Amino acid sequence: MMTLQDESGSTHNEPYAPHPVIIIKGPQGFGFNVRGQVDEGGQLKSINGNLYPPLQHISNVVPGGPAEDAGVLIGDRILEVNGENVEGESHSRVIELIKIES
């Protein structure tokens, strides 16, 4: 399970509200790509005057794939994976957690 925060706010009732998703891995994988703001974690980043830890985000969602079926959107920021907070974690650590079957 991943907890995501919608950057666009366009398809959820509360803009920017975190929303948990459960993605069941299909034969071709989970159906999304992750891009990291900072490769090895790092310092807080100022966005519109607010400080945020570096976050990994969804850079691509495969049409018709498990992630799309679960409601994942391009631009969603990954806050938690399998119950572990990943705010400020490195890209490699987030990928490692996603690959763990729980």
C-alpha atoms as a printed R data frame, in Angstrom:
    type eleno elety resid chain resno       x      y       z
1   ATOM     1    CA   MET     A     1   0.000  0.000   0.000
2   ATOM     2    CA   MET     A     2   1.194  3.513  -0.784
3   ATOM     3    CA   THR     A     3  -0.043  6.815   0.557
4   ATOM     4    CA   LEU     A     4   0.083  9.489  -2.123
5   ATOM     5    CA   GLN     A     5  -0.544 13.202  -2.145
6   ATOM     6    CA   ASP     A     6  -2.227 14.595  -5.247
7   ATOM     7    CA   GLU     A     7  -0.330 17.583  -6.614
8   ATOM     8    CA   SER     A     8  -3.061 18.624  -9.040
9   ATOM     9    CA   GLY     A     9  -6.006 18.387  -6.663
10  ATOM    10    CA   SER     A    10  -8.237 17.925  -9.701
11  ATOM    11    CA   THR     A    11  -9.737 14.490  -9.128
12  ATOM    12    CA   HIS     A    12 -10.087 14.186  -5.365
13  ATOM    13    CA   ASN     A    13 -12.574 15.759  -2.988
14  ATOM    14    CA   GLU     A    14  -9.893 17.543  -0.951
15  ATOM    15    CA   PRO     A    15  -7.082 19.043  -3.028
16  ATOM    16    CA   TYR     A    16  -3.644 17.925  -1.853
17  ATOM    17    CA   ALA     A    17  -5.130 15.497   0.679
18  ATOM    18    CA   PRO     A    18  -3.122 12.291   1.085
19  ATOM    19    CA   HIS     A    19  -4.964  9.247  -0.191
20  ATOM    20    CA   PRO     A    20  -3.948  5.612   0.304
21  ATOM    21    CA   VAL     A    21  -3.899  3.291  -2.690
22  ATOM    22    CA   ILE     A    22  -3.384 -0.451  -2.948
23  ATOM    23    CA   ILE     A    23  -1.746 -1.574  -6.172
24  ATOM    24    CA   ILE     A    24  -1.761 -5.272  -7.031
25  ATOM    25    CA   LYS     A    25   1.279 -6.134  -9.140
26  ATOM    26    CA   GLY     A    26   0.301 -7.367 -12.595
27  ATOM    27    CA   PRO     A    27   2.271 -9.526 -15.028
28  ATOM    28    CA   GLN     A    28   3.991 -6.388 -16.400
29  ATOM    29    CA   GLY     A    29   4.628 -4.834 -12.966
30  ATOM    30    CA   PHE     A    30   2.818 -2.124 -11.030
31  ATOM    31    CA   GLY     A    31   2.207  0.153 -14.011
32  ATOM    32    CA   PHE     A    32   3.957  3.317 -12.876
33  ATOM    33    CA   ASN     A    33   7.353  5.010 -12.815
34  ATOM    34    CA   VAL     A    34   8.896  6.902  -9.917
35  ATOM    35    CA   ARG     A    35  11.140  9.921 -10.177
36  ATOM    36    CA   GLY     A    36  12.974 11.367  -7.206
37  ATOM    37    CA   GLN     A    37  13.511 14.999  -6.340
38  ATOM    38    CA   VAL     A    38  16.713 14.105  -4.515
39  ATOM    39    CA   ASP     A    39  18.658 10.906  -5.154
40  ATOM    40    CA   GLU     A    40  19.933 10.388  -1.619
41  ATOM    41    CA   GLY     A    41  17.310 12.122   0.509
42  ATOM    42    CA   GLY     A    42  18.278 15.566   1.651
43  ATOM    43    CA   GLN     A    43  17.390 18.932   3.085
44  ATOM    44    CA   LEU     A    44  13.949 20.487   3.274
45  ATOM    45    CA   LYS     A    45  12.900 22.320   0.116
46  ATOM    46    CA   SER     A    46  10.887 25.538   0.015
47  ATOM    47    CA   ILE     A    47   7.777 25.358  -2.179
48  ATOM    48    CA   ASN     A    48   5.547 28.450  -2.160
49  ATOM    49    CA   GLY     A    49   7.046 29.508   1.155
50  ATOM    50    CA   ASN     A    50   6.426 26.171   2.904
51  ATOM    51    CA   LEU     A    51   9.192 23.699   3.727
52  ATOM    52    CA   TYR     A    52   8.823 20.119   2.471
53  ATOM    53    CA   PRO     A    53  11.140 17.121   2.668
54  ATOM    54    CA   PRO     A    54  12.369 15.788  -0.677
55  ATOM    55    CA   LEU     A    55   9.738 13.450  -2.095
56  ATOM    56    CA   GLN     A    56   9.595 10.814  -4.775
57  ATOM    57    CA   HIS     A    57   6.721 11.277  -7.217
58  ATOM    58    CA   ILE     A    58   4.861  9.381  -9.931
59  ATOM    59    CA   SER     A    59   6.320 10.356 -13.303
60  ATOM    60    CA   ASN     A    60   4.303  7.993 -15.522
61  ATOM    61    CA   VAL     A    61   1.201  5.811 -15.223
62  ATOM    62    CA   VAL     A    62   0.676  3.020 -17.747
63  ATOM    63    CA   PRO     A    63  -2.828  3.231 -19.273
64  ATOM    64    CA   GLY     A    64  -4.920  0.251 -18.183
65  ATOM    65    CA   GLY     A    65  -2.269 -0.879 -15.691
66  ATOM    66    CA   PRO     A    66  -2.659 -1.694 -12.002
67  ATOM    67    CA   ALA     A    67  -1.632  1.817 -10.865
68  ATOM    68    CA   GLU     A    68  -4.211  3.503 -13.092
69  ATOM    69    CA   ASP     A    69  -6.858  1.064 -11.851
70  ATOM    70    CA   ALA     A    70  -5.934  2.029  -8.261
71  ATOM    71    CA   GLY     A    71  -6.347  5.755  -8.997
72  ATOM    72    CA   VAL     A    72  -2.678  6.767  -9.161
73  ATOM    73    CA   LEU     A    73  -2.065 10.018 -11.061
74  ATOM    74    CA   ILE     A    74   1.045 11.475 -12.673
75  ATOM    75    CA   GLY     A    75   2.473 13.989 -10.208
76  ATOM    76    CA   ASP     A    76   1.269 12.175  -7.083
77  ATOM    77    CA   ARG     A    77   3.935 12.418  -4.397
78  ATOM    78    CA   ILE     A    78   4.777  9.252  -2.457
79  ATOM    79    CA   LEU     A    79   4.479  9.797   1.291
80  ATOM    80    CA   GLU     A    80   4.377  6.219   2.591
81  ATOM    81    CA   VAL     A    81   5.061  2.719   1.242
82  ATOM    82    CA   ASN     A    82   3.876 -0.443   3.008
83  ATOM    83    CA   GLY     A    83   3.332  1.506   6.232
84  ATOM    84    CA   GLU     A    84   6.763  3.189   6.232
85  ATOM    85    CA   ASN     A    85   7.054  6.970   5.957
86  ATOM    86    CA   VAL     A    86   9.311  7.768   2.984
87  ATOM    87    CA   GLU     A    87   9.408 11.568   3.194
88  ATOM    88    CA   GLY     A    88  13.048 12.517   2.667
89  ATOM    89    CA   GLU     A    89  14.128  8.961   1.781
90  ATOM    90    CA   SER     A    90  16.410  8.238  -1.150
91  ATOM    91    CA   HIS     A    91  15.025  7.109  -4.491
92  ATOM    92    CA   SER     A    92  16.663  3.697  -4.119
93  ATOM    93    CA   ARG     A    93  15.081  3.168  -0.672
94  ATOM    94    CA   VAL     A    94  11.587  4.033  -1.951
95  ATOM    95    CA   ILE     A    95  11.997  1.617  -4.883
96  ATOM    96    CA   GLU     A    96  13.253 -1.074  -2.504
97  ATOM    97    CA   LEU     A    97  10.124 -0.678  -0.339
98  ATOM    98    CA   ILE     A    98   7.804 -0.737  -3.355
99  ATOM    99    CA   LYS     A    99   9.345 -4.023  -4.514
100 ATOM   100    CA   ILE     A   100   8.787 -5.691  -1.130
101 ATOM   101    CA   GLU     A   101   5.647 -7.788  -1.270
102 ATOM   102    CA   SER     A   102   3.513 -7.335   1.809
